[in-house]
């Protein structure tokens, strides 16, 4: 393809994307295709002759778009948001256009230096402790990883290597193998599945502790588990705390966890995949408490700060721990600038060697919105979740199950879990809005997360009306079928209320 054709193709693709995003509310949020739909329609072999870009773009519309779940639809309320904004899309285009690698300074100086700049911008925007900034000139700093899962895995592996070295120095009679076999980590049952996975991959079993009635993990719980494990000969190595759990967005008690970790020479990592963004707001200043005792922290910039997938910020109090753990040198990676400046060689801070120029989309987007625009975006998510919560509270059939946090509201139908499960099933089958369930303390509930590009009040109202309609239908049908016996008349009463 020559540059002229690329210009035409690229402009048509930009128009296509803008049309897609501007009309996204016209589509059901969930697709209406069955497994294998695409496999049946596409050729089994790579085309022998090249095709025209217009035909390819048409087929994106014809075959690909129908198979999309529309994550950028404001009717998407499942999981947590994945960010998207026009400036970030352009930032992605530019970075793809340059197609450079940034594994060390020389491989593309702008790549490393811009990452240092935006990671410090973000650390200051969140008012993180000074030692997380590159500009502090200490051993700390931030890096962009692909995902929270990678960040947690890196923390687990770094904690493992630090623990092995420390224990070997303290007890030289132990073999390295013995030490490794005794390492153990901790997290709560409200933590994301990536934590257990990081333990599996990083060969440290993670003991999953039950969260307390507020869905959080506290120092007292951790201390009790550590005491028990020390008595059994284990070596407590890392605690992975959560700021903004996937289920209810609860925040573990960092201050007391930090205290236990310090006393036991354990690494403290915080998974703030979603909630981290809200550190920027004074309304959530309390989240910053305890961050000074944290060794590492991850936040998915691609969740709620208008940056497209993928882009995860990870900060380290002492990046040397990671560099020491991962450092592998090869002659072709050596260059005359290595070790000559304060600038990091980010290849030592991550799992792969190659790295994308992710900082570019962050820089482009943050400049276009400014700190004020980013804060307004977060405040909008809070405002919309508050509006949704008000609608839930005003409905006698529904109840809130956890404190509203940021852009997340957790609610359920009063009574037996089956009602909530059936309601969600109906809503999902109708495809107008998309939400996912969770459970805590034996109660099934539905998570309503403010997501999508440019969500508005009308979208919250649309979602609530859909819930209202489906719930009213469900209750009328149950009452008509006389199925109210299993819930001891509750359904009938609720249906009567619904009719009123
Ligand atoms: C709290 C939390 N941690 C970790 C993750 C996993 O993130 P990633 O897909 O970046 O690995 C999620 C996903 O939503 C999450 O909510």
Coordinates of C-alpha atoms and ligand atoms in Angstrom, one line a residue:
X1 CA 0.0 0.0 0.0
X2 CA 1.4 3.4 -0.9
X3 CA 1.1 6.5 1.2
X4 CA -1.7 8.0 -0.9
X5 CA -3.9 4.9 -0.5
X6 CA -3.0 4.9 3.2
X7 CA -4.3 8.4 3.6
X8 CA -7.6 7.5 2.0
X9 CA -7.9 4.3 4.0
X10 CA -6.9 6.0 7.2
X11 CA -9.4 8.8 6.8
X12 CA -12.2 6.4 5.9
X13 CA -11.3 4.4 9.0
X14 CA -11.4 7.5 11.2
X15 CA -14.9 8.3 9.8
X16 CA -15.9 4.8 10.4
X17 CA -14.8 4.9 14.0
X18 CA -16.4 8.3 14.7
X19 CA -19.7 7.0 13.1
X20 CA -19.5 3.9 15.2
X21 CA -19.0 5.8 18.5
X22 CA -21.5 8.5 17.8
X23 CA -24.3 6.0 17.0
X24 CA -23.3 3.5 19.6
X25 CA -26.6 3.9 21.5
X26 CA -28.5 2.7 18.5
X27 CA -27.1 -0.8 19.0
X28 CA -28.1 -3.4 21.6
X29 CA -25.1 -3.4 23.9
X30 CA -24.8 -7.2 23.6
X31 CA -24.5 -8.9 20.2
X32 CA -27.0 -11.3 18.7
X33 CA -24.6 -13.9 17.4
X34 CA -24.1 -17.5 18.3
X35 CA -20.7 -19.1 18.9
X36 CA -19.0 -19.8 15.6
X37 CA -20.9 -17.1 13.7
X38 CA -17.7 -15.6 12.3
X39 CA -15.9 -18.8 11.6
X40 CA -18.8 -19.9 9.4
X41 CA -18.7 -16.7 7.4
X42 CA -15.0 -16.1 6.8
X43 CA -12.8 -18.0 4.3
X44 CA -10.8 -20.8 5.8
X45 CA -7.6 -19.7 3.9
X46 CA -5.6 -16.5 3.8
X47 CA -6.6 -14.8 0.5
X48 CA -4.0 -15.5 -2.2
X49 CA -4.4 -12.1 -3.9
X50 CA -4.4 -8.8 -2.0
X51 CA -7.8 -7.2 -1.7
X52 CA -9.1 -3.6 -1.9
X53 CA -9.2 -1.6 1.3
X54 CA -12.8 -0.6 0.7
X55 CA -13.9 -4.2 0.6
X56 CA -12.0 -4.9 3.8
X57 CA -13.5 -1.9 5.6
X58 CA -17.0 -3.0 4.4
X59 CA -16.4 -6.4 5.8
X60 CA -15.4 -4.9 9.2
X61 CA -18.9 -3.4 9.2
X62 CA -20.6 -6.5 7.9
X63 CA -18.8 -9.3 9.9
X64 CA -16.9 -7.8 12.8
X65 CA -19.2 -5.1 14.1
X66 CA -22.2 -7.5 14.7
X67 CA -19.9 -9.7 16.8
X68 CA -18.9 -6.9 19.2
X69 CA -20.0 -6.3 22.7
X70 CA -20.2 -2.6 22.8
X71 CA -17.9 -1.7 25.7
X72 CA -18.1 2.0 24.8
X73 CA -21.8 2.1 24.9
X74 CA -23.1 4.0 27.9
X75 CA -25.5 1.1 28.2
X76 CA -22.6 -1.1 29.2
X77 CA -22.5 -1.4 33.0
X78 CA -20.6 -4.6 33.5
X79 CA -17.2 -5.2 35.1
X80 CA -15.5 -1.8 35.2
X81 CA -15.1 0.7 32.4
X82 CA -12.5 0.5 29.7
X83 CA -11.5 4.0 28.8
X84 CA -11.9 5.6 25.4
X85 CA -11.6 9.1 24.1
X86 CA -10.9 10.6 20.7
X87 CA -7.6 12.1 21.8
X88 CA -6.5 8.7 23.1
X89 CA -7.4 7.0 19.9
X90 CA -5.3 9.6 18.0
X91 CA -2.5 9.0 20.5
X92 CA -2.7 5.3 19.7
X93 CA -2.6 6.0 16.0
X94 CA 0.5 8.1 16.4
X95 CA 2.3 5.5 18.5
X96 CA 1.3 2.8 16.0
X97 CA 2.4 5.2 13.2
X98 CA 5.9 5.6 14.8
X99 CA 6.0 1.8 15.6
X100 CA 9.0 2.2 17.8
X101 CA 10.3 0.0 20.7
X102 CA 11.3 1.5 24.0
X103 CA 13.0 -1.2 25.9
X104 CA 16.0 1.0 26.8
X105 CA 16.7 4.7 26.4
X106 CA 18.6 4.3 23.1
X107 CA 16.0 2.1 21.5
X108 CA 13.8 5.3 21.4
X109 CA 14.7 8.1 23.8
X110 CA 11.4 9.8 23.6
X111 CA 9.6 6.6 24.6
X112 CA 11.5 6.3 27.9
X113 CA 11.5 10.0 28.7
X114 CA 7.9 10.7 27.9
X115 CA 7.0 7.7 30.1
X116 CA 9.0 9.2 33.0
X117 CA 7.2 12.5 32.4
X118 CA 3.6 11.1 32.3
X119 CA 4.2 8.7 35.2
X120 CA 5.3 11.7 37.4
X121 CA 2.4 13.8 36.2
X122 CA 0.0 11.0 37.2
X123 CA 1.8 10.4 40.5
X124 CA 1.4 14.1 41.3
X125 CA -2.2 14.2 40.1
X126 CA -2.9 11.4 42.6
X127 CA -0.8 13.1 45.3
X128 CA 1.2 9.9 45.8
X129 CA 4.0 9.9 48.3
X130 CA 7.1 11.7 46.8
X131 CA 9.2 8.5 46.8
X132 CA 7.1 7.1 43.9
X133 CA 8.2 10.0 41.6
X134 CA 11.2 9.7 39.2
X135 CA 11.9 13.3 40.0
X136 CA 12.5 12.5 43.6
X137 CA 15.8 11.1 42.4
X138 CA 15.4 8.2 44.8
X139 CA 15.1 4.6 43.8
X140 CA 11.4 4.8 43.2
X141 CA 9.4 5.6 40.1
X142 CA 6.6 4.6 37.8
X143 CA 6.3 2.5 34.7
X144 CA 3.5 1.6 32.2
X145 CA 2.6 -2.1 32.1
X146 CA 0.0 -3.7 30.0
X147 CA -2.3 -4.9 32.8
X148 CA -2.9 -5.1 36.5
X149 CA -2.3 -8.8 36.3
X150 CA 1.2 -8.2 35.0
X151 CA 1.9 -5.6 37.7
X152 CA 0.7 -8.0 40.4
X153 CA 2.8 -10.8 39.0
X154 CA 5.9 -8.5 38.8
X155 CA 5.3 -7.5 42.5
X156 CA 5.0 -11.2 43.5
X157 CA 8.2 -12.1 41.7
X158 CA 10.1 -9.2 43.0
X159 CA 8.9 -9.9 46.6
X160 CA 9.9 -13.5 46.1
X161 CA 13.4 -12.7 45.1
X162 CA 13.8 -10.2 47.9
X163 CA 12.6 -12.7 50.4
X164 CA 14.9 -15.4 49.2
X165 CA 18.0 -13.1 49.4
X166 CA 17.0 -11.8 52.8
X167 CA 16.3 -15.2 54.4
X168 CA 19.5 -16.7 52.8
X169 CA 21.5 -13.8 54.4
X170 CA 19.8 -14.4 57.7
X171 CA 20.0 -18.2 57.7
X172 CA 22.8 -19.3 55.4
X173 CA 22.3 -22.9 56.4
X174 CA 19.0 -23.0 54.5
X175 CA 19.2 -24.0 50.8
X176 CA 17.6 -21.7 48.3
X177 CA 15.2 -24.4 47.4
X178 CA 14.1 -24.8 51.0
X179 CA 13.4 -21.1 51.2
X180 CA 11.4 -20.9 48.0
X181 CA 9.3 -23.8 49.1
X182 CA 8.3 -22.0 52.3
X183 CA 7.3 -18.6 50.8
X184 CA 3.7 -17.6 51.2
X185 CA 1.6 -14.6 50.2
X186 CA -1.8 -13.2 51.3
X187 CA -4.8 -11.4 49.9
X188 CA -8.5 -11.3 50.5
X189 CA -11.4 -13.2 49.0
X190 CA -12.6 -9.8 47.5
X191 CA -9.3 -9.4 45.6
X192 CA -9.3 -9.9 41.8
X193 CA -8.6 -13.4 40.4
X194 CA -5.4 -12.0 38.9
X195 CA -3.9 -12.2 42.4
X196 CA -4.2 -15.9 42.8
X197 CA -3.0 -16.3 39.3
X198 CA 0.0 -14.2 40.0
X199 CA 0.7 -16.5 42.9
X200 CA 0.4 -19.6 40.6
X201 CA 2.7 -18.1 38.0
X202 CA 5.1 -16.6 40.5
X203 CA 5.2 -19.8 42.5
X204 CA 4.1 -18.3 45.8
X205 CA 0.9 -19.8 47.1
X206 CA -1.5 -16.9 48.0
X207 CA -3.5 -17.6 51.1
X208 CA -6.9 -16.1 50.4
X209 CA -8.3 -14.6 53.7
X210 CA -12.0 -14.0 54.1
X211 CA -12.8 -10.3 54.1
X212 CA -14.6 -8.9 57.1
X213 CA -18.2 -7.7 57.2
X214 CA -17.2 -4.5 55.5
X215 CA -15.7 -6.5 52.6
X216 CA -12.2 -5.5 53.6
X217 CA -8.9 -7.1 54.8
X218 CA -7.4 -5.6 58.0
X219 CA -4.1 -5.8 59.7
X220 CA -5.6 -7.8 62.5
X221 CA -6.7 -10.6 60.1
X222 CA -3.4 -10.5 58.3
X223 CA -1.4 -10.6 61.6
X224 CA -3.4 -13.7 62.7
X225 CA -2.7 -15.5 59.5
X226 CA 1.0 -14.6 59.5
X227 CA 1.3 -15.8 63.1
X228 CA -0.3 -19.1 62.2
X229 CA 1.9 -19.6 59.2
X230 CA 5.2 -18.6 60.9
X231 CA 4.4 -21.3 63.5
X232 CA 4.1 -23.8 60.6
X233 CA 7.5 -22.7 59.2
X234 CA 6.2 -20.6 56.3
X235 CA 7.9 -17.4 55.3
X236 CA 5.3 -14.6 54.8
X237 CA 6.5 -12.7 51.8
X238 CA 3.9 -10.5 50.3
X239 CA 0.4 -9.1 51.0
X240 CA -1.6 -7.9 48.0
X241 CA -4.2 -5.4 49.2
X242 CA -7.0 -4.1 47.1
X243 CA -8.2 -0.5 46.7
X244 CA -11.5 -0.9 45.0
X245 CA -12.4 -4.6 44.9
X246 CA -13.9 -6.0 41.7
X247 CA -17.1 -7.0 43.5
X248 CA -18.1 -4.0 45.6
X249 CA -15.2 -1.6 45.2
X250 CA -14.2 -2.0 48.9
X251 CA -10.8 -0.8 50.1
X252 CA -8.6 -2.8 52.3
X253 CA -7.1 -1.1 55.4
X254 CA -3.7 -0.1 54.1
X255 CA -2.5 1.5 57.4
X256 CA -2.9 -1.6 59.5
X257 CA -1.8 -3.9 56.7
X258 CA 1.3 -1.8 56.2
X259 CA 2.1 -2.1 59.9
X260 CA 2.0 -5.9 59.8
X261 CA 4.0 -6.0 56.6
X262 CA 6.7 -3.8 58.0
X263 CA 7.0 -5.8 61.2
X264 CA 7.3 -9.1 59.2
X265 CA 9.5 -7.7 56.4
X266 CA 6.8 -8.4 53.8
X267 CA 6.2 -6.6 50.5
X268 CA 2.9 -4.7 50.4
X269 CA 1.4 -4.3 46.9
X270 CA -1.9 -2.5 46.3
X271 CA -4.1 -3.4 43.4
X272 CA -6.0 -0.2 42.7
X273 CA -6.9 -1.2 39.1
X274 CA -10.2 0.8 39.1
X275 CA -10.3 2.9 42.2
X276 CA -6.8 4.4 41.8
X277 CA -8.1 7.2 39.5
X278 CA -10.2 8.6 42.3
X279 CA -7.1 9.3 44.4
X280 CA -7.1 12.5 42.3
X281 CA -10.2 13.8 44.0
X282 CA -10.3 15.5 47.4
X283 CA -13.6 13.5 48.0
X284 CA -11.4 10.4 48.1
X285 CA -8.4 11.8 49.9
X286 CA -8.8 9.2 52.6
X287 CA -7.7 6.6 50.1
X288 CA -4.2 8.0 50.2
X289 CA -3.8 7.1 53.9
X290 CA -1.3 4.3 54.3
X291 CA 0.2 4.7 50.8
X292 CA 3.5 5.7 52.3
X293 CA 4.1 2.2 53.5
X294 CA 3.3 0.5 50.2
X295 CA 6.1 -1.1 48.1
X296 CA 4.2 -1.1 44.8
X297 CA 0.9 0.0 43.4
X298 CA -1.0 -0.6 40.1
X299 CA -3.7 1.4 38.5
X300 CA -5.4 0.7 35.1
X301 CA -5.2 4.1 33.4
X302 CA -7.3 2.5 30.7
X303 CA -10.2 2.1 33.1
X304 CA -11.3 5.5 34.2
X305 CA -9.0 8.2 32.9
X306 CA -10.1 8.3 29.2
X307 CA -7.1 6.3 28.0
X308 CA -7.7 3.4 25.6
X309 CA -6.8 -0.2 26.5
X310 CA -4.2 -1.1 27.4
X311 CA -2.3 1.1 29.8
X312 CA -1.5 0.2 33.4
X313 CA 0.5 2.5 35.7
X314 CA 2.7 0.7 38.2
X315 CA 4.7 2.6 40.9
X316 CA 7.5 1.2 42.9
X317 CA 9.0 2.6 46.1
X318 CA 12.3 1.0 45.2
X319 CA 12.6 0.0 41.6
X320 CA 16.0 -1.5 42.3
X321 CA 14.2 -4.5 43.8
X322 CA 12.6 -5.2 40.5
X323 CA 15.7 -4.4 38.4
X324 CA 17.8 -6.8 40.6
X325 CA 15.3 -9.5 40.2
X326 CA 14.8 -9.3 36.5
X327 CA 18.1 -8.0 35.2
X328 CA 19.4 -10.1 32.3
X329 CA 22.0 -8.7 29.9
X330 CA 22.8 -9.5 26.3
X331 CA 25.5 -7.9 24.2
X332 CA 23.0 -6.5 21.7
X333 CA 21.2 -4.6 24.5
X334 CA 24.3 -2.8 25.6
X335 CA 24.9 0.7 24.6
X336 CA 27.1 3.6 25.7
X337 CA 24.3 5.4 27.5
X338 CA 23.5 2.5 29.8
X339 CA 23.8 3.4 33.5
X340 CA 25.1 6.9 32.6
X341 CA 21.9 8.8 33.6
X342 CA 19.1 8.7 36.1
X343 CA 16.8 7.5 33.3
X344 CA 15.5 3.9 33.7
X345 CA 15.9 1.1 31.2
X346 CA 12.3 0.0 31.4
X347 CA 13.1 -3.4 30.0
X348 CA 14.2 -4.3 33.6
X349 CA 10.9 -3.2 35.0
X350 CA 8.7 -5.5 33.0
X351 CA 8.2 -9.1 31.7
X352 CA 8.6 -8.7 27.9
X353 CA 11.6 -7.2 26.2
X354 CA 9.8 -5.1 23.6
X355 CA 7.5 -2.3 24.8
X356 CA 5.0 -0.1 23.1
X357 CA 5.0 3.7 23.1
X358 CA 2.0 3.8 25.4
X359 CA 3.0 7.1 27.1
X360 CA 2.2 8.9 23.9
X361 CA -1.6 8.4 24.1
X362 CA -1.4 9.3 27.8
X363 CA 0.5 12.6 27.0
X364 CA -1.8 13.5 24.1
X365 CA -5.0 12.8 26.1
X366 CA -3.9 14.5 29.4
X367 CA -2.8 17.6 27.5
X368 CA -6.1 17.9 25.7
X369 CA -8.3 17.4 28.8
X370 CA -6.0 18.8 31.4
X371 CA -6.2 17.9 35.1
X372 CA -9.5 19.7 35.4
X373 CA -11.0 17.8 32.5
X374 CA -9.9 14.5 34.0
X375 CA -11.3 15.4 37.4
X376 CA -14.6 16.4 35.8
X377 CA -14.7 13.1 34.1
X378 CA -14.3 11.2 37.4
X379 CA -16.9 13.5 39.1
X380 CA -19.3 12.8 36.3
X381 CA -19.0 9.0 37.0
X382 CA -19.6 9.7 40.7
X383 CA -22.6 11.9 40.0
X384 CA -24.2 9.3 37.6
X385 CA -23.7 6.5 40.1
X386 CA -25.4 8.7 42.8
X387 CA -28.3 9.3 40.4
X388 CA -28.6 5.6 39.9
X389 CA -28.5 4.9 43.6
X390 CA -31.2 7.4 44.2
X391 CA -33.4 5.5 41.8
X392 CA -32.7 2.2 43.5
X393 CA -33.4 3.6 47.0
X394 CA -36.7 5.0 45.8
X395 CA -37.9 1.6 44.7
X396 CA -39.2 -0.6 47.5
X397 CA -38.5 -3.8 45.6
X398 CA -34.7 -3.1 45.5
X399 CA -32.0 -2.7 48.1
X400 CA -28.4 -1.4 48.1
X401 CA -26.0 -4.0 49.4
X402 CA -22.7 -2.1 49.7
X403 CA -21.7 1.5 50.1
X404 CA -21.8 3.3 46.7
X405 CA -18.2 3.8 45.7
X406 CA -17.0 6.0 42.8
X407 CA -19.0 4.9 39.7
X408 CA -20.3 1.6 41.2
X409 CA -23.6 0.7 42.7
X410 CA -24.3 -2.8 44.1
X411 CA -28.0 -3.6 44.4
X412 CA -30.3 -6.5 44.5
X413 CA -34.0 -7.5 44.5
X414 CA -35.2 -7.8 48.1
X415 CA -35.8 -11.4 49.2
X416 CA -34.3 -14.6 47.9
X417 CA -31.3 -14.6 45.6
X418 CA -33.3 -16.3 42.8
X419 CA -35.2 -13.1 42.2
X420 CA -31.9 -11.2 41.5
X421 CA -30.6 -14.0 39.4
X422 CA -33.8 -14.2 37.3
X423 CA -33.9 -10.4 36.9
X424 CA -30.4 -10.2 35.6
X425 CA -30.9 -13.1 33.3
X426 CA -33.9 -11.4 31.7
X427 CA -32.0 -8.1 31.4
X428 CA -29.1 -9.8 29.8
X429 CA -31.3 -11.7 27.3
X430 CA -33.0 -8.4 26.3
X431 CA -29.5 -7.0 25.6
X432 CA -30.4 -3.3 26.1
X433 CA -28.1 -3.0 29.1
X434 CA -25.3 -5.2 30.4
X435 CA -24.5 -5.8 34.0
X436 CA -22.8 -8.6 35.8
X437 CA -23.5 -10.3 39.2
X438 CA -21.4 -10.8 42.3
X439 CA -21.9 -12.3 45.7
X440 CA -21.0 -11.4 49.2
X441 CA -22.1 -12.9 52.5
X442 CA -24.4 -15.3 50.8
X443 CA -26.2 -12.6 48.9
X444 CA -26.2 -12.3 45.1
X445 CA -26.3 -8.8 43.8
X446 CA -26.0 -6.9 40.6
X447 CA -23.2 -4.5 39.9
X448 CA -24.1 -1.3 38.1
X449 CA -20.9 0.4 36.9
X450 CA -20.9 3.7 35.1
X451 CA -19.0 2.9 31.8
X452 CA -18.9 3.7 28.2
X453 CA -17.7 6.8 26.3
X454 CA -19.4 10.0 27.4
X455 CA -22.1 8.6 29.7
X456 CA -25.0 10.9 30.5
X457 CA -27.9 11.2 32.9
X458 CA -30.3 9.9 30.2
X459 CA -28.2 6.7 30.1
X460 CA -28.7 6.1 33.8
X461 CA -32.4 6.7 33.4
X462 CA -32.5 4.4 30.5
X463 CA -30.8 1.7 32.5
X464 CA -33.1 2.1 35.5
X465 CA -36.2 2.0 33.3
X466 CA -35.0 -1.3 31.8
X467 CA -34.5 -2.7 35.2
X468 CA -37.9 -1.5 36.3
X469 CA -39.6 -2.9 33.2
X470 CA -38.0 -6.3 33.5
X471 CA -38.5 -6.6 37.2
X472 CA -42.2 -5.6 36.9
X473 CA -42.7 -8.3 34.2
X474 CA -40.8 -10.9 36.3
X475 CA -42.9 -10.3 39.4
X476 CA -46.2 -10.2 37.5
X477 CA -45.3 -13.5 35.9
X478 CA -44.3 -15.1 39.1
X479 CA -47.5 -13.9 40.8
X480 CA -49.6 -15.1 37.9
X481 CA -48.0 -18.5 38.0
X482 CA -48.7 -18.7 41.7
X483 CA -45.0 -19.2 42.3
X484 CA -45.0 -17.0 45.3
X485 CA -45.0 -19.9 47.7
X486 CA -41.3 -20.4 47.6
X487 CA -40.7 -16.9 48.8
X488 CA -43.5 -16.9 51.4
X489 CA -45.7 -14.4 49.8
X490 CA -43.0 -11.9 49.3
X491 CA -43.3 -11.9 45.5
X492 CA -47.0 -11.2 45.7
X493 CA -46.5 -8.3 48.0
X494 CA -43.7 -6.9 45.8
X495 CA -45.8 -7.4 42.7
X496 CA -48.6 -5.6 44.3
X497 CA -46.3 -2.8 45.2
X498 CA -45.0 -2.7 41.6
X499 CA -48.6 -2.3 40.3
X500 CA -49.1 0.6 42.7
Ligands
LIG1 C1 -9.6 -4.8 41.2 C2 -9.1 -5.4 39.9 N1 -7.8 -5.9 39.8 C3 -7.3 -6.4 38.7 C4 -8.1 -6.5 37.5 C5 -7.5 -7.1 36.3 O1 -7.0 -6.1 35.5 P1 -6.2 -6.5 34.2 O2 -7.2 -6.9 33.1 O3 -5.5 -5.2 33.8 O4 -5.2 -7.5 34.4 C6 -9.4 -6.0 37.6 C7 -10.2 -6.0 36.4 O5 -11.2 -5.4 36.2 C8 -9.9 -5.4 38.7 O6 -11.2 -5.0 38.8

